[in-house]
mmCIF file of C-alpha atoms in Angstrom:
data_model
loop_
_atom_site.group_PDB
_atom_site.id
_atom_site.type_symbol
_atom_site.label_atom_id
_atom_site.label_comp_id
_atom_site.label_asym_id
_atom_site.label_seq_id
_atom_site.Cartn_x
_atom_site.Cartn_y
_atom_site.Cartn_z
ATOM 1 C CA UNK A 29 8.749 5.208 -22.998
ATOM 2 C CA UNK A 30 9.190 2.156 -25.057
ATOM 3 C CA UNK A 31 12.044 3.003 -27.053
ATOM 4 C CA UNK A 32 13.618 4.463 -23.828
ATOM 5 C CA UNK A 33 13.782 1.333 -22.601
ATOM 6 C CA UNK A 34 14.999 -0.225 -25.854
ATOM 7 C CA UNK A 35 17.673 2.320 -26.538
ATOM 8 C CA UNK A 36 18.597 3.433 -22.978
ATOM 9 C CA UNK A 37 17.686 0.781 -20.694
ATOM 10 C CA UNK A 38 18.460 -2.606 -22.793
ATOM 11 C CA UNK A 39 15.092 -4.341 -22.973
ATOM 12 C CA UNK A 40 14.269 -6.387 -26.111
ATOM 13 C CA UNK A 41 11.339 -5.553 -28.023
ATOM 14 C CA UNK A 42 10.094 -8.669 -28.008
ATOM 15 C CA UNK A 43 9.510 -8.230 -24.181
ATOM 16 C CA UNK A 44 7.458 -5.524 -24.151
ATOM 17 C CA UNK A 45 3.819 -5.155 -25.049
ATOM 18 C CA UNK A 46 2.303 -1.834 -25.374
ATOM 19 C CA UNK A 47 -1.535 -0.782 -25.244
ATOM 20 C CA UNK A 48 -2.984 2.103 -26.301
ATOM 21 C CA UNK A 49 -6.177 3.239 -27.557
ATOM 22 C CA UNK A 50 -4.980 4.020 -31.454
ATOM 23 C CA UNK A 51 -4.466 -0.034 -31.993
ATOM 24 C CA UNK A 52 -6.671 -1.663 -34.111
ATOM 25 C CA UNK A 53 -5.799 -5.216 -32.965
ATOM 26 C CA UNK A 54 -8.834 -5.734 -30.065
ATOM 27 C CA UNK A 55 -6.265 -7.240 -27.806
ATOM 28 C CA UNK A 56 -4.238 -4.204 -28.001
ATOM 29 C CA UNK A 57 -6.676 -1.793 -27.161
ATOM 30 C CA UNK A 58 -6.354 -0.659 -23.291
ATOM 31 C CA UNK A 59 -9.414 -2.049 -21.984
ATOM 32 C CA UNK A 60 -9.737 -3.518 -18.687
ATOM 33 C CA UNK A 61 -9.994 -7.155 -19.343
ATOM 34 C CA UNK A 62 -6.891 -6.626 -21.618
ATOM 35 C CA UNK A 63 -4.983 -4.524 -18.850
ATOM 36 C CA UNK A 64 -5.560 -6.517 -16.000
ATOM 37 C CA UNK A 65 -4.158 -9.492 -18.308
ATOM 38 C CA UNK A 66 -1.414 -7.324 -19.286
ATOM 39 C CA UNK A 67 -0.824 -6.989 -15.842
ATOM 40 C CA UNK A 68 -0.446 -10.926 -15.432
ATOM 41 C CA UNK A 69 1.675 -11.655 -18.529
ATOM 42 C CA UNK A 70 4.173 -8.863 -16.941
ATOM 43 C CA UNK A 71 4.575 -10.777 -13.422
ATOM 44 C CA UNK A 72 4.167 -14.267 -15.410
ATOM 45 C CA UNK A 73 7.076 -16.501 -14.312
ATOM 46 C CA UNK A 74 9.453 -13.937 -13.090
ATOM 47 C CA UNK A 75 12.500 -14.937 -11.071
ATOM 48 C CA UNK A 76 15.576 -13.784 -9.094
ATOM 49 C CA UNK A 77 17.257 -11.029 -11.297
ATOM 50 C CA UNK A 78 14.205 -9.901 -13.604
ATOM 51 C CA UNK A 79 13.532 -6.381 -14.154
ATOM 52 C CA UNK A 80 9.753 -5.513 -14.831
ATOM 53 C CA UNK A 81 8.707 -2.027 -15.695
ATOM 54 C CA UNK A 82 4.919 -1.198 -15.401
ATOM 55 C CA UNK A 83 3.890 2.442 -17.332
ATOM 56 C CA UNK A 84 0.966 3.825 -17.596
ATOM 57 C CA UNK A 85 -0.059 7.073 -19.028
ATOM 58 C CA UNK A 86 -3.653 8.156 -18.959
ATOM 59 C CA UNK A 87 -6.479 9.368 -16.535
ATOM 60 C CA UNK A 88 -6.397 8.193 -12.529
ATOM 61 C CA UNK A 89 -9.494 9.092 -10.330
ATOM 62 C CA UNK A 90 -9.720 9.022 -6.538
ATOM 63 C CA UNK A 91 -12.797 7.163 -5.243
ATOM 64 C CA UNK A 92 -14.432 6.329 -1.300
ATOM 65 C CA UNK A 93 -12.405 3.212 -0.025
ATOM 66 C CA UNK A 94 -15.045 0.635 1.011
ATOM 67 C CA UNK A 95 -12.708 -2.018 2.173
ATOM 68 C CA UNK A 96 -11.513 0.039 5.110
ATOM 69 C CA UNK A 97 -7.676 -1.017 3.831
ATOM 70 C CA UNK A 98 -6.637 2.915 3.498
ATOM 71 C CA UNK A 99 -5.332 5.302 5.846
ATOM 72 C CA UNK A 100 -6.386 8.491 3.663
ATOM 73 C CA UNK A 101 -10.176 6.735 3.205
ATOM 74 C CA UNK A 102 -9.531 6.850 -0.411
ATOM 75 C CA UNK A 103 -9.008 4.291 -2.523
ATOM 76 C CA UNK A 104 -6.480 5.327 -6.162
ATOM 77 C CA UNK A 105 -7.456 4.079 -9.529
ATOM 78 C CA UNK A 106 -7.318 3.865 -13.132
ATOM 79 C CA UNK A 107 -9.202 4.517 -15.982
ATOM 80 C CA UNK A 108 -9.012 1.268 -19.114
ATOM 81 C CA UNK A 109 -11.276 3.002 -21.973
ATOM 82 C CA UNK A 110 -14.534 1.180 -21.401
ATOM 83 C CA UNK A 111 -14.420 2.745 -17.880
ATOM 84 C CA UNK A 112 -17.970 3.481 -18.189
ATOM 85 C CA UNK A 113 -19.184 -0.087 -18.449
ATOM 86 C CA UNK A 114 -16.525 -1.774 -16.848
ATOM 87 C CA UNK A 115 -15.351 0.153 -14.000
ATOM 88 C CA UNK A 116 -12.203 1.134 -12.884
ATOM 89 C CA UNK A 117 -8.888 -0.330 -11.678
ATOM 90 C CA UNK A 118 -8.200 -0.424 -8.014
ATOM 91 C CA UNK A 119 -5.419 0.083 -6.585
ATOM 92 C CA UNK A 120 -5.997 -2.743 -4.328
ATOM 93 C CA UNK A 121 -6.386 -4.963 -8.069
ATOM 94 C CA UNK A 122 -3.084 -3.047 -9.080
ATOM 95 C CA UNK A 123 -1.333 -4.469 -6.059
ATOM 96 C CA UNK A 124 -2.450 -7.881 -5.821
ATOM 97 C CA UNK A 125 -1.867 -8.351 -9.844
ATOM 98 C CA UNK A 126 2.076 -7.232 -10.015
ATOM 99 C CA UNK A 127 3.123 -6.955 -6.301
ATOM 100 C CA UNK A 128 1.905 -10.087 -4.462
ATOM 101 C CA UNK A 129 3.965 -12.483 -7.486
ATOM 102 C CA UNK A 130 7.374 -10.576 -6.774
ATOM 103 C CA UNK A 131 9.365 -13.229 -5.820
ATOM 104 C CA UNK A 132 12.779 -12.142 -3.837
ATOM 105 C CA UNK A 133 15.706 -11.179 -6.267
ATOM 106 C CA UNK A 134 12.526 -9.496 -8.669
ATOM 107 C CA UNK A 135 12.072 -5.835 -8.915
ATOM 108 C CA UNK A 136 9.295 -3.923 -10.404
ATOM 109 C CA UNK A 137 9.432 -0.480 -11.537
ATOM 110 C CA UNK A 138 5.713 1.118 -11.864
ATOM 111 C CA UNK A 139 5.806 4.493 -13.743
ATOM 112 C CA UNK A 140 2.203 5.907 -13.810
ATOM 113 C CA UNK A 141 1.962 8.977 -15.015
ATOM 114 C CA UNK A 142 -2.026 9.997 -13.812
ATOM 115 C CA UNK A 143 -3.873 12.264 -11.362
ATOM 116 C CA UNK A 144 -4.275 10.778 -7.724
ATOM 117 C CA UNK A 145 -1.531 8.186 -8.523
ATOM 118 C CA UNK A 146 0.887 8.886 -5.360
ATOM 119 C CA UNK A 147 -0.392 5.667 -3.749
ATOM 120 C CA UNK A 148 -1.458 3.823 -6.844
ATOM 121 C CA UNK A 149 0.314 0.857 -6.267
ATOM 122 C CA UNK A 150 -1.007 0.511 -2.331
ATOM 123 C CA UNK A 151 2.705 0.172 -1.077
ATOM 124 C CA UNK A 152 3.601 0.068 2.222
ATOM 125 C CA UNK A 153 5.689 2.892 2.297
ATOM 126 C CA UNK A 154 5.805 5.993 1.009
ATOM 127 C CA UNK A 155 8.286 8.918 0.778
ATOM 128 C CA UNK A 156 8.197 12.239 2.573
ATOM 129 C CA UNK A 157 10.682 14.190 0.681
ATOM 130 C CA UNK A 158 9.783 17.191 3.016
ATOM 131 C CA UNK A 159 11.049 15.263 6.054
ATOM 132 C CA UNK A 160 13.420 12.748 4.292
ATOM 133 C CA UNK A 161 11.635 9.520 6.067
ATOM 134 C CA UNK A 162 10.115 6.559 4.909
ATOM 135 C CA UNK A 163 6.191 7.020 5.979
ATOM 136 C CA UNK A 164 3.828 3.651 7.219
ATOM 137 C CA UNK A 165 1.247 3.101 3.935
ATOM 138 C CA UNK A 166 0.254 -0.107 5.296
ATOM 139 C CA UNK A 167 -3.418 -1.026 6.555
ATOM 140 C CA UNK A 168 -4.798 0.392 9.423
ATOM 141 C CA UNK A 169 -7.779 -2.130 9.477
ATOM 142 C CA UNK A 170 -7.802 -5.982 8.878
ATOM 143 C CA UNK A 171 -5.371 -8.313 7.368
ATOM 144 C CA UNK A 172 -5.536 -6.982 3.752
ATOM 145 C CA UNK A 173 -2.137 -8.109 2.076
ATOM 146 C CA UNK A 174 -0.137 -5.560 0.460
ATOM 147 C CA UNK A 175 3.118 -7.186 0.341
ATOM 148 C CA UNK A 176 5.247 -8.707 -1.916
ATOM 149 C CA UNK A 177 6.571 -12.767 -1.964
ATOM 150 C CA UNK A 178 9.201 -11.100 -1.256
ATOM 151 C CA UNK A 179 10.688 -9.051 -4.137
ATOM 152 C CA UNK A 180 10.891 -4.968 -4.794
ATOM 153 C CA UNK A 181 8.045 -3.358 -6.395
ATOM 154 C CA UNK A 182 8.861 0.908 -6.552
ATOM 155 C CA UNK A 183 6.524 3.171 -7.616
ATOM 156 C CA UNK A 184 7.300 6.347 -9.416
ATOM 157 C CA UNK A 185 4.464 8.688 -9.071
ATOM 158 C CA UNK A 186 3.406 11.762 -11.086
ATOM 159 C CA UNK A 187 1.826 13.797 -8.307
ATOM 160 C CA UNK A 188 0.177 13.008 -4.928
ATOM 161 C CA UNK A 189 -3.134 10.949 -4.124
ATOM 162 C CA UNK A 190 -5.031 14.290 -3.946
ATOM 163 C CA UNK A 191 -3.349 16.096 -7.176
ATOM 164 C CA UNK A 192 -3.637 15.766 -10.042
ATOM 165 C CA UNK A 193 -1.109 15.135 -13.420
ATOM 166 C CA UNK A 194 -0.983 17.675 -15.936
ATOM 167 C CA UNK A 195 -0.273 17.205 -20.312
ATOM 168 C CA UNK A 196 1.490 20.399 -20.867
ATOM 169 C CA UNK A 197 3.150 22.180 -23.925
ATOM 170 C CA UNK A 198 5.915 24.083 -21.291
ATOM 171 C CA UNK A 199 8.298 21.787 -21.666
ATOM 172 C CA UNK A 200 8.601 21.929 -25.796
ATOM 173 C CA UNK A 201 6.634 24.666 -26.773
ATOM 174 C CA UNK A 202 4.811 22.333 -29.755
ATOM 175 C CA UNK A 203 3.739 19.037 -28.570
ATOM 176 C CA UNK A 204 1.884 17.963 -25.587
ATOM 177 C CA UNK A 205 3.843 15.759 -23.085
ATOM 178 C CA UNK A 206 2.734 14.103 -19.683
ATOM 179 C CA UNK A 207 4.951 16.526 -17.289
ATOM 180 C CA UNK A 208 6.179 13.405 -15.259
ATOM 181 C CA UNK A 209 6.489 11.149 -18.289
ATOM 182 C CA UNK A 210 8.644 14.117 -20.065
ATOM 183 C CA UNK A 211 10.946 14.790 -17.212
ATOM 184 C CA UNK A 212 11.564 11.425 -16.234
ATOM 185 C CA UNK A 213 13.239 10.325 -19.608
ATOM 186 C CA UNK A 214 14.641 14.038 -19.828
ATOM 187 C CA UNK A 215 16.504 13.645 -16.189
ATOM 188 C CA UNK A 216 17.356 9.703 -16.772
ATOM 189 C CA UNK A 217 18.948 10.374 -20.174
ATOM 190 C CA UNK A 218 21.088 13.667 -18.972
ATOM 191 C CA UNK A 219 22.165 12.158 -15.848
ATOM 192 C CA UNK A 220 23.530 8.638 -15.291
ATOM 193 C CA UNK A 221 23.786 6.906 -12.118
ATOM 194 C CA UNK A 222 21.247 8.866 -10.580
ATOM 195 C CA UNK A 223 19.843 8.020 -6.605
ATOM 196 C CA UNK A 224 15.798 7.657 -6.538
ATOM 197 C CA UNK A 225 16.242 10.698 -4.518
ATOM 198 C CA UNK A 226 18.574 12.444 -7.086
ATOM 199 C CA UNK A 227 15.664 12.026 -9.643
ATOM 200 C CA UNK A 228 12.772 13.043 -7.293
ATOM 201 C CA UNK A 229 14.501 16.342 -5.936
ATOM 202 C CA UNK A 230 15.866 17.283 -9.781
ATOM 203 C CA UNK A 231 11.965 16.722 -11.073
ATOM 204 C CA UNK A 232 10.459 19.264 -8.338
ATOM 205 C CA UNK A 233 12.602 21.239 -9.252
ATOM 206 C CA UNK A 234 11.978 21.464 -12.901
ATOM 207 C CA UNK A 235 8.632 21.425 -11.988
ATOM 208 C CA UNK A 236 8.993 24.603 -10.121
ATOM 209 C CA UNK A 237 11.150 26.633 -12.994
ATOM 210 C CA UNK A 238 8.180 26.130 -14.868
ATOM 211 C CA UNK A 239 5.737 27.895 -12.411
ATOM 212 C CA UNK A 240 8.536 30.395 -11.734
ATOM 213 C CA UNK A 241 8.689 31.351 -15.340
ATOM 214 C CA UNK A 242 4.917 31.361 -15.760
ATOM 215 C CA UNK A 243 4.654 33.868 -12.706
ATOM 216 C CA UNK A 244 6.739 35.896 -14.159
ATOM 217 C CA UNK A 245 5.002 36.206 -17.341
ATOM 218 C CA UNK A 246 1.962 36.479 -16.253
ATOM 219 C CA UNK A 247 0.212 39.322 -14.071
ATOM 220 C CA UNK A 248 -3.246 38.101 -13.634
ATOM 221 C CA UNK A 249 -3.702 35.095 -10.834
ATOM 222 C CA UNK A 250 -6.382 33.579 -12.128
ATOM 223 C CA UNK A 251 -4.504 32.587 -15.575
ATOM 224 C CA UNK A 252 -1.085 31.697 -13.351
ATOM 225 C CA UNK A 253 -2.853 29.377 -11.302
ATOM 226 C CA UNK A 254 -4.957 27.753 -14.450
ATOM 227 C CA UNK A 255 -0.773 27.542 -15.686
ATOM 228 C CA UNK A 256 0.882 26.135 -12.569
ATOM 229 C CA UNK A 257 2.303 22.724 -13.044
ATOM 230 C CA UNK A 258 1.179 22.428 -9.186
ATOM 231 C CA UNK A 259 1.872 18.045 -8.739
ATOM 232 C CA UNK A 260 4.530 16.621 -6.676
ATOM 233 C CA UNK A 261 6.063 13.403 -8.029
ATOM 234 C CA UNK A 262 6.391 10.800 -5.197
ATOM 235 C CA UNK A 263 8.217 7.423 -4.571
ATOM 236 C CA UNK A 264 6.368 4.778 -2.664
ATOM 237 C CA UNK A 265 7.945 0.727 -2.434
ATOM 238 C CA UNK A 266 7.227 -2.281 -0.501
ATOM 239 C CA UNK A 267 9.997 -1.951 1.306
ATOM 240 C CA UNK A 268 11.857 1.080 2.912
ATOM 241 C CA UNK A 269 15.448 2.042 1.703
ATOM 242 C CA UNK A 270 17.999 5.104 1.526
ATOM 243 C CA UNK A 271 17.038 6.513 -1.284
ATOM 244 C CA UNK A 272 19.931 8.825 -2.139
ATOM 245 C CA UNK A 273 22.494 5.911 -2.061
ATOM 246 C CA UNK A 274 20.235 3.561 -3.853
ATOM 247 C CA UNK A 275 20.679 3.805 -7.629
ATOM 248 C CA UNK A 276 17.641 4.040 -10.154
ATOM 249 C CA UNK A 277 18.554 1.059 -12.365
ATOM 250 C CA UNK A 278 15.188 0.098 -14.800
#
């Protein structure tokens, strides 16, 4: 993902910071203190005509919402590595770290590539590609504040809140790849000037050669299923929009 958006998107190294549990520098290393500061230095100072670009590849969990600010009763998280002792991170930090400082003319990009992440980001809206409509995400309960100061913030998710992501060899055979992460840069780099909903309805359906192809190959059920590449990518954003005449610009 970084050098995508070095070599295909036009960010400068120098403006991206990358953590991942093989550093050896302690503020590198993906733990939650050093996320949910990562989190700040992204947002830090933006302005009209900034693009920011949150990834994150790694484990998402689904937990009992407490705060009574979800519609589903569930509240979508992830996992920094010292989990165990720290806890997780809520979807409800997620959005008030990098969606409440969007300022208008700013637009995030979150790419999380995790099980349960289709709401990850607590947006307001979310996508029904089945129906083609923008569907309410907000708060049923309270005055919990999801919204931006008035920037974008999209969310690009790797399956819905109740699925979960897989790391498969189908698409190469040899190495292991996050399915979303793997398709998204595979789609984006074939195709340019793609809609959102250009790169959500070509990513199901990759999805589903896959499972077509491992049907076909296999005759016992139990082993197809175990197989099936069964998540459903999703788009969810602060604010509605037509989303094949909108362009995916990172």
């Amino acid at each position: 993902m970084r050098e995508f958006l070095i070599l295909n998107c036009g960010f400068k190294e120098e403006n991206i910071l990358v953590l991942t549990d093989q550093e050896i520098e302690p503020e590198l290393i993906p733990t939650k203190k050093n996320i949910l500061e990562s989190l700040e230095w992204l947002v830090k100072g933006c302005q009209a005509g900034d693009s920011l670009v949150f990834y994150f590849s790694g484990h998402g969990v689904s937990q009992p919402d407490f705060d009574g600010d979800e519609r589903d009763g569930f509240s979508e998280t992830i996992c920094p590595v010292d989990f165990m002792t720290e806890g997780m991170i809520v979807d409800n930090d997620i959005n008030s770290a990098i969606v409440w400082p969007l300022k208008n003319g700013v637009t995030l990009h979150a790419i999380v590539d995790a099980c349960h992440s289709g709401t990850v980001l607590d947006l307001e809206h979310v996508y029904n590609r089945q129906e083609n409509k923008w569907e309410d995400n907000s708060p049923p309960y309270g005055n919990a504040r999801k919204h931006s100061d008035g920037g974008l913030a999209i969310s690009l998710s790797a399956c819905l809140d109740n699925q979960v992501a897989a790391d498969t060899t189908a698409f190469t055979e040899k190495t292991m790849n996050g399915a979303m992460t793997y398709l998204l840069i595979k789609i984006l780099k074939k195709y340019q000037g793609l809609t959102y909903g250009d790169l959500l309805d070509l990513m199901h359906e990759e999805l589903e050669k896959v499972n077509e192809s491992r049907c076909f190959s296999r005759k016992i059920f139990k082993k197809i299923m175990k197989r099936m590449l069964l998540q459903k990518p999703q788009i969810s954003a602060s604010k509605p929009f037509d989303v094949y005449k909108e362009h995916l610009i990172l």
